[in-house]
CSV table of C-alpha atoms in Angstrom, one decimal:
chain,number,residue,atom,x,y,z
A,1,MET,CA,45.2,3.8,4.5
A,2,LYS,CA,44.1,3.5,1.0
A,3,THR,CA,45.3,0.0,0.8
A,4,LYS,CA,44.2,-1.1,4.2
A,5,PHE,CA,41.0,-2.7,3.3
A,6,LEU,CA,39.1,-2.0,0.1
A,7,LEU,CA,39.9,-2.3,-3.5
A,8,TRP,CA,37.3,-1.8,-6.1
A,9,SER,CA,38.0,-3.3,-9.5
A,10,VAL,CA,35.9,-3.7,-12.5
A,11,CYS,CA,36.3,-7.3,-13.4
A,12,LEU,CA,34.1,-8.0,-16.3
A,13,ALA,CA,31.5,-6.7,-18.6
A,14,VAL,CA,29.9,-9.6,-20.4
A,15,ALA,CA,27.3,-10.1,-23.1
A,16,ALA,CA,23.8,-8.9,-22.5
A,17,SER,CA,22.3,-12.4,-22.5
A,18,ALA,CA,24.6,-13.6,-19.8
A,19,THR,CA,23.5,-13.9,-16.2
A,20,ALA,CA,25.5,-13.4,-13.0
A,21,GLN,CA,24.5,-13.9,-9.4
A,22,LEU,CA,25.4,-12.7,-6.0
A,23,LEU,CA,23.8,-13.4,-2.7
A,24,LEU,CA,21.9,-11.1,-0.5
A,25,PRO,CA,22.4,-11.3,3.3
A,26,GLU,CA,20.7,-14.3,4.7
A,27,LYS,CA,17.4,-14.0,6.3
A,28,LYS,CA,16.9,-15.0,9.9
A,29,GLY,CA,13.8,-16.5,11.5
A,30,LEU,CA,12.8,-13.4,13.4
A,31,PRO,CA,9.3,-12.8,14.5
A,32,ARG,CA,7.3,-11.0,11.9
A,33,LYS,CA,6.7,-7.3,12.5
A,34,PRO,CA,4.1,-5.2,10.6
A,35,THR,CA,5.1,-3.5,7.4
A,36,GLN,CA,4.6,0.3,7.4
A,37,ILE,CA,4.2,2.6,4.5
A,38,ASP,CA,4.4,6.4,4.9
A,39,SER,CA,3.8,8.9,2.1
A,40,ASP,CA,2.6,12.4,1.4
A,41,ARG,CA,-0.5,11.3,-0.4
A,42,ALA,CA,-2.4,8.1,-1.4
A,43,GLU,CA,-5.3,6.9,-3.5
A,44,PHE,CA,-7.2,3.7,-2.6
A,45,ASP,CA,-9.5,2.1,-5.2
A,46,LEU,CA,-11.8,-0.2,-3.3
A,47,THR,CA,-13.1,-1.8,-6.5
A,48,THR,CA,-9.7,-2.8,-7.9
A,49,ARG,CA,-8.2,-3.1,-4.4
A,50,ARG,CA,-5.3,-1.0,-5.5
A,51,ALA,CA,-3.4,1.5,-3.4
A,52,ILE,CA,-1.1,4.1,-4.9
A,53,TYR,CA,1.2,6.2,-2.7
A,54,PHE,CA,2.7,9.4,-3.9
A,55,GLY,CA,5.5,11.6,-2.6
A,56,ARG,CA,8.4,10.7,-0.3
A,57,VAL,CA,7.2,7.1,-0.1
A,58,ARG,CA,9.0,5.1,2.6
A,59,VAL,CA,8.4,1.4,3.4
A,60,ASP,CA,9.7,0.0,6.6
A,61,ASP,CA,9.6,-3.8,6.6
A,62,PRO,CA,11.4,-6.3,8.8
A,63,GLU,CA,13.4,-7.5,5.8
A,64,LEU,CA,13.9,-4.2,3.9
A,65,LYS,CA,13.5,-0.5,3.8
A,66,LEU,CA,12.4,1.1,0.6
A,67,GLN,CA,12.2,4.7,-0.6
A,68,CYS,CA,10.7,6.0,-3.9
A,69,GLU,CA,8.3,8.6,-5.2
A,70,GLN,CA,5.4,6.4,-6.2
A,71,LEU,CA,4.3,3.0,-4.9
A,72,THR,CA,1.5,0.9,-6.3
A,73,VAL,CA,0.2,-2.0,-4.2
A,74,ASP,CA,-2.3,-4.6,-5.4
A,75,LEU,CA,-4.1,-6.4,-2.6
A,76,PRO,CA,-5.8,-9.7,-3.3
A,77,ALA,CA,-9.5,-10.0,-2.7
A,78,SER,CA,-8.8,-12.7,-0.1
A,79,GLY,CA,-6.6,-10.4,1.9
A,80,GLY,CA,-3.1,-11.2,3.1
A,81,GLN,CA,0.0,-10.9,1.1
A,82,PRO,CA,0.1,-8.2,-1.7
A,83,THR,CA,0.6,-10.0,-5.0
A,84,ASN,CA,2.1,-7.1,-7.0
A,85,ILE,CA,3.9,-4.0,-5.9
A,86,VAL,CA,5.5,-1.4,-8.2
A,87,ALA,CA,7.9,1.2,-6.9
A,88,GLU,CA,8.8,4.1,-9.3
A,89,VAL,CA,11.2,7.0,-9.4
A,90,ASN,CA,14.4,7.1,-7.4
A,91,VAL,CA,13.9,3.6,-6.0
A,92,VAL,CA,16.2,2.7,-3.1
A,93,ILE,CA,15.8,-0.7,-1.4
A,94,ASP,CA,18.0,-1.6,1.6
A,95,PHE,CA,18.0,-5.3,2.5
A,96,ALA,CA,19.5,-6.0,5.9
A,97,ASP,CA,20.3,-9.2,7.9
A,98,SER,CA,20.4,-9.7,11.7
A,99,GLN,CA,24.2,-8.7,11.7
A,100,GLY,CA,23.4,-5.4,10.2
A,101,GLN,CA,24.9,-6.2,6.9
A,102,THR,CA,23.1,-4.2,4.2
A,103,THR,CA,22.7,-4.7,0.5
A,104,ARG,CA,21.3,-1.7,-1.4
A,105,ALA,CA,19.4,-2.0,-4.6
A,106,THR,CA,18.6,1.1,-6.7
A,107,GLY,CA,16.9,1.9,-9.9
A,108,ASP,CA,14.1,3.8,-11.6
A,109,ARG,CA,11.6,1.1,-11.2
A,110,ALA,CA,11.2,-2.0,-9.0
A,111,VAL,CA,8.5,-4.6,-9.5
A,112,TYR,CA,7.7,-7.1,-6.7
A,113,HIS,CA,5.7,-10.1,-7.7
A,114,TYR,CA,4.4,-12.7,-5.2
A,115,ALA,CA,2.7,-15.9,-6.2
A,116,ILE,CA,2.2,-19.4,-4.8
A,117,VAL,CA,2.3,-22.0,-7.5
A,118,GLY,CA,1.5,-25.4,-6.0
A,119,ALA,CA,3.6,-25.7,-2.9
A,120,VAL,CA,6.2,-23.3,-4.2
A,121,THR,CA,6.3,-19.6,-3.1
A,122,ASN,CA,7.7,-17.3,-5.8
A,123,ALA,CA,8.7,-13.8,-4.7
A,124,THR,CA,10.9,-11.7,-6.9
A,125,VAL,CA,11.9,-8.0,-7.2
A,126,THR,CA,12.9,-6.9,-10.7
A,127,LEU,CA,14.8,-3.6,-11.0
A,128,THR,CA,15.1,-1.6,-14.2
A,129,GLY,CA,16.2,1.9,-15.2
A,130,GLY,CA,18.8,4.1,-13.7
A,131,PRO,CA,20.5,1.8,-14.6
A,132,PRO,CA,19.6,-0.6,-11.8
A,133,LYS,CA,22.3,-1.5,-9.3
A,134,VAL,CA,22.7,-3.8,-6.4
A,135,GLU,CA,25.6,-3.0,-4.0
A,136,GLY,CA,26.6,-5.2,-1.1
A,137,ALA,CA,29.5,-6.4,0.9
A,138,GLN,CA,30.6,-8.7,-1.9
A,139,GLY,CA,30.5,-6.2,-4.7
A,140,THR,CA,28.3,-4.2,-7.0
A,141,LEU,CA,26.2,-5.5,-9.8
A,142,THR,CA,24.7,-3.3,-12.5
A,143,GLY,CA,22.8,-4.3,-15.7
A,144,LYS,CA,19.9,-3.7,-17.9
A,145,GLU,CA,17.6,-5.6,-15.6
A,146,ILE,CA,18.3,-7.1,-12.2
A,147,ALA,CA,16.2,-9.7,-10.6
A,148,ILE,CA,16.2,-10.5,-6.9
A,149,ASP,CA,14.8,-13.8,-5.7
A,150,ILE,CA,13.6,-13.1,-2.2
A,151,ALA,CA,13.3,-16.7,-1.3
A,152,THR,CA,16.8,-17.8,-2.3
A,153,ARG,CA,18.3,-14.3,-1.7
A,154,LYS,CA,20.0,-14.6,-5.1
A,155,VAL,CA,20.5,-11.6,-7.4
A,156,SER,CA,20.9,-12.1,-11.1
A,157,ALA,CA,21.2,-9.6,-14.0
A,158,THR,CA,21.2,-9.4,-17.7
A,159,GLY,CA,23.6,-7.2,-19.6
A,160,GLN,CA,25.5,-6.8,-16.4
A,161,THR,CA,28.7,-5.2,-15.2
A,162,MET,CA,30.1,-6.8,-12.1
A,163,ILE,CA,32.3,-4.8,-9.7
A,164,PHE,CA,34.0,-6.9,-7.1
A,165,LYS,CA,34.7,-5.5,-3.6
A,166,GLN,CA,37.7,-7.2,-2.1
A,167,ASN,CA,39.3,-7.2,1.4
A,168,LEU,CA,43.0,-7.5,0.6
A,169,GLY,CA,44.2,-7.2,4.2
A,170,GLY,CA,46.4,-4.2,3.5
A,171,THR,CA,47.7,-5.3,0.1
A,172,MET,CA,46.5,-4.4,-3.3
A,173,GLY,CA,46.4,-6.6,-6.4
A,174,THR,CA,44.4,-7.7,-9.2
A,175,ASN,CA,45.0,-11.4,-8.7
A,176,ALA,CA,43.8,-11.6,-5.1
A,177,PRO,CA,41.7,-14.7,-4.3
A,178,GLY,CA,38.2,-14.4,-5.7
A,179,VAL,CA,35.3,-13.3,-3.6
A,180,LYS,CA,32.3,-15.5,-3.3
A,181,LEU,CA,30.2,-13.6,-5.7
A,182,PHE,CA,28.8,-16.1,-8.1
B,1,MET,CA,-37.1,-1.5,-3.5
B,2,LYS,CA,-35.1,-1.9,-6.7
B,3,PRO,CA,-31.3,-2.0,-6.4
B,4,GLY,CA,-30.9,1.1,-8.5
B,5,VAL,CA,-33.1,3.0,-6.1
B,6,LYS,CA,-31.4,1.4,-3.1
B,7,LYS,CA,-28.1,2.6,-4.4
B,8,TYR,CA,-29.0,6.1,-3.6
B,9,PHE,CA,-31.1,5.3,-0.6
B,10,PHE,CA,-28.8,7.1,1.8
B,11,ALA,CA,-28.8,10.3,-0.2
B,12,MET,CA,-32.5,10.4,-0.4
B,13,VAL,CA,-33.0,9.5,3.2
B,14,VAL,CA,-30.7,12.3,4.3
B,15,ALA,CA,-32.1,14.8,1.9
B,16,LEU,CA,-35.7,14.0,2.7
B,17,ALA,CA,-35.3,13.7,6.4
B,18,VAL,CA,-33.2,16.8,6.8
B,19,LEU,CA,-35.0,19.0,4.3
B,20,ALA,CA,-38.5,17.9,4.9
B,21,GLY,CA,-38.1,17.1,8.6
B,22,ALA,CA,-39.8,13.7,8.0
B,23,ASP,CA,-37.4,11.7,10.2
B,24,ALA,CA,-38.4,11.6,13.8
B,25,ARG,CA,-34.8,12.2,14.8
B,26,ALA,CA,-34.6,15.3,12.7
B,27,GLN,CA,-34.9,18.4,14.7
B,28,ALA,CA,-35.1,22.0,13.8
B,29,LEU,CA,-31.8,23.7,14.5
B,30,ALA,CA,-32.6,27.0,13.0
B,31,PRO,CA,-34.8,28.2,10.1
B,32,GLY,CA,-33.5,26.5,7.0
B,33,LEU,CA,-30.9,24.5,8.9
B,34,ASN,CA,-31.8,21.1,10.2
B,35,TYR,CA,-30.0,18.1,11.6
B,36,MET,CA,-30.5,14.6,12.7
B,37,THR,CA,-28.6,12.3,15.0
B,38,ASN,CA,-27.5,8.7,15.0
B,39,PHE,CA,-28.4,8.1,11.4
B,40,SER,CA,-27.5,5.1,9.3
B,41,SER,CA,-28.3,3.8,5.9
B,42,VAL,CA,-27.4,0.9,3.6
B,43,THR,CA,-26.9,0.2,-0.1
B,44,TYR,CA,-27.2,-3.2,-1.7
B,45,PHE,CA,-25.5,-5.2,-4.4
B,46,GLU,CA,-26.9,-5.5,-7.8
B,47,PRO,CA,-28.7,-8.8,-8.7
B,48,PRO,CA,-28.2,-11.7,-8.0
B,49,HIS,CA,-26.9,-10.5,-4.7
B,50,ASP,CA,-29.4,-7.8,-4.2
B,51,GLN,CA,-30.4,-9.0,-0.8
B,52,GLN,CA,-26.8,-8.5,0.5
B,53,VAL,CA,-25.7,-5.2,2.0
B,54,LYS,CA,-22.9,-3.7,0.1
B,55,MET,CA,-22.3,-0.6,2.2
B,56,ARG,CA,-23.5,0.7,5.5
B,57,LEU,CA,-23.1,4.4,6.3
B,58,SER,CA,-23.7,5.7,9.8
B,59,GLY,CA,-22.9,8.8,11.8
B,60,ALA,CA,-23.6,10.6,15.0
B,61,LYS,CA,-25.0,13.8,13.5
B,62,ALA,CA,-25.9,15.1,10.0
B,63,SER,CA,-26.5,18.8,9.5
B,64,SER,CA,-27.8,20.3,6.3
B,65,LEU,CA,-25.7,23.0,4.6
B,66,PRO,CA,-26.6,25.3,1.7
B,67,GLY,CA,-26.2,23.7,-1.7
B,68,VAL,CA,-27.6,20.3,-0.7
B,69,LEU,CA,-24.5,19.5,1.4
B,70,PHE,CA,-24.4,17.8,4.7
B,71,ASP,CA,-22.0,18.2,7.6
B,72,LEU,CA,-21.5,14.7,9.0
B,73,LYS,CA,-20.0,14.0,12.4
B,74,GLU,CA,-18.4,10.7,13.5
B,75,LEU,CA,-18.9,9.1,10.1
B,76,LYS,CA,-18.5,5.4,9.7
B,77,VAL,CA,-18.7,3.5,6.4
B,78,GLU,CA,-18.6,-0.3,6.3
B,79,GLN,CA,-18.1,-2.1,3.0
B,80,PHE,CA,-19.1,-5.8,2.7
B,81,SER,CA,-18.5,-8.5,0.1
B,82,ALA,CA,-21.3,-10.3,-1.6
B,83,ASP,CA,-21.1,-13.1,0.9
B,84,GLY,CA,-21.6,-10.7,3.8
B,85,LYS,CA,-18.0,-10.6,4.9
B,86,LEU,CA,-16.8,-7.2,6.3
B,87,GLU,CA,-14.2,-6.0,3.8
B,88,ALA,CA,-13.4,-2.4,4.9
B,89,VAL,CA,-14.3,0.2,7.5
B,90,VAL,CA,-13.7,3.9,7.0
B,91,GLN,CA,-14.1,6.3,9.9
B,92,ALA,CA,-13.8,10.1,10.1
B,93,PRO,CA,-14.6,12.5,12.9
B,94,GLN,CA,-16.1,15.0,10.4
B,95,CYS,CA,-16.7,15.5,6.7
B,96,ILE,CA,-18.9,17.3,4.2
B,97,TYR,CA,-21.1,15.1,2.1
B,98,ALA,CA,-22.5,16.0,-1.3
B,99,PRO,CA,-25.2,13.3,-2.0
B,100,GLN,CA,-25.9,14.5,-5.5
B,101,ASP,CA,-22.3,14.0,-6.5
B,102,GLY,CA,-21.6,11.1,-4.1
B,103,VAL,CA,-18.6,12.9,-2.7
B,104,ALA,CA,-17.4,13.3,0.9
B,105,SER,CA,-14.5,15.4,1.9
B,106,SER,CA,-12.7,16.8,4.9
B,107,ALA,CA,-9.5,18.5,6.0
B,108,GLY,CA,-9.6,16.3,9.1
B,109,HIS,CA,-8.4,12.9,10.0
B,110,LEU,CA,-9.5,9.6,8.4
B,111,GLU,CA,-8.9,6.0,9.2
B,112,LEU,CA,-9.4,3.0,6.8
B,113,LYS,CA,-8.9,-0.6,7.8
B,114,SER,CA,-9.7,-3.9,6.3
B,115,GLY,CA,-12.3,-6.2,7.8
B,116,ASP,CA,-9.8,-8.4,9.5
B,117,GLY,CA,-7.8,-5.4,10.7
B,118,LYS,CA,-4.6,-6.5,9.1
B,119,PHE,CA,-4.5,-3.5,6.7
B,120,ARG,CA,-4.8,-0.1,8.3
B,121,THR,CA,-4.2,3.3,7.0
B,122,ASP,CA,-4.8,6.8,8.2
B,123,GLY,CA,-4.1,10.4,7.2
B,124,ASP,CA,-5.3,14.0,7.2
B,125,GLY,CA,-7.5,15.5,4.6
B,126,PHE,CA,-9.5,13.2,2.3
B,127,LEU,CA,-11.8,13.0,-0.7
B,128,TRP,CA,-14.2,10.0,-1.0
B,129,GLN,CA,-15.8,9.4,-4.4
B,130,GLN,CA,-18.6,7.1,-3.7
B,131,ASN,CA,-19.6,6.2,-7.2
B,132,GLU,CA,-16.0,5.3,-8.2
B,133,MET,CA,-15.3,3.8,-4.7
B,134,VAL,CA,-12.1,5.8,-4.6
B,135,LEU,CA,-10.6,7.3,-1.5
B,136,VAL,CA,-7.8,10.0,-1.7
B,137,ILE,CA,-5.9,10.9,1.4
B,138,SER,CA,-4.0,14.1,1.0
B,139,ASN,CA,-1.5,14.4,3.8
B,140,HIS,CA,0.6,12.3,6.3
B,141,VAL,CA,-0.5,8.9,5.0
B,142,ARG,CA,0.5,5.9,7.0
B,143,THR,CA,-0.4,2.4,6.2
B,144,VAL,CA,0.4,-0.7,8.3
B,145,PHE,CA,0.2,-4.3,6.9
B,146,GLU,CA,0.2,-7.2,9.2
B,147,LEU,CA,1.4,-10.2,7.2
B,148,PRO,CA,1.4,-13.8,8.4
B,149,SER,CA,4.8,-14.8,9.9
B,150,ALA,CA,4.7,-18.2,8.2
B,151,HIS,CA,5.4,-16.7,4.8
B,152,PRO,CA,9.0,-17.1,3.8
B,153,SER,CA,9.0,-14.2,1.4
B,154,LYS,CA,7.6,-10.8,1.8
B,155,LEU,CA,8.3,-7.3,0.7
């Protein structure tokens, strides 16, 4: 039973300046549903257009679910897409695709930044503290800092440790064919 | 009227109308306790936009309470941008308003939504600090964003 499916093996720990990547589950072109935030308490500064949520914060978005203890959201004066969101303390983010495959990102702090530069949309989530960790079907990535590119669904890290998750079909081994992790 | 005076227009109107009985809608409820109905007031931007309404406050009923406090029913606060666009609407069935401090509070429900309705939040128990333009909701906060579906990337 132990060898039926999963084998976790630590494959490498590389220099802090190196960068590794894995892919989040692909997004599908589903109709956009509203994003909902629930919390125990909140403060809204109408001058700075900043909302801060405290206590058991839960974000339910079509593309992810997030839990943390404090969430700061900056809303642009023109309305629409928040440009900067900071989640703090026990941050858990679950990304899911239409097949139900989930990738979980955890850390002490997650910073979401959204910007349109020219015709290019940049949207990233940067995890720090904990240390940060991203765990999916392909494996687990930890590091000093983990960046998730929402548009390309790529995850990269600095100072990382990569843990591969392999389906060995009932066999165990350290030289099994590599998973599509990079 | 100078903007600095206009800024506290509502507080003065309520205080004068309720305490002095000057407003035609103000009626004697009991000795020392007055109220008025269907009230509204506006504040304006500082120059050079001093002709533009910054905030409109209205309600179904305002009753005076000891200590220069007012019990407001069916409160509605509308905030506008300098170009006249509706930015936010705050509604509450009831609150206590302290005009001297610019503070409104209640243990009851409150709803806040953006002018286009794409940002909505509500909860129970709140504190509104008018001078700082800060709203605190104490319990059961729920916010809903409606984002455009065309965007490829959202959180």
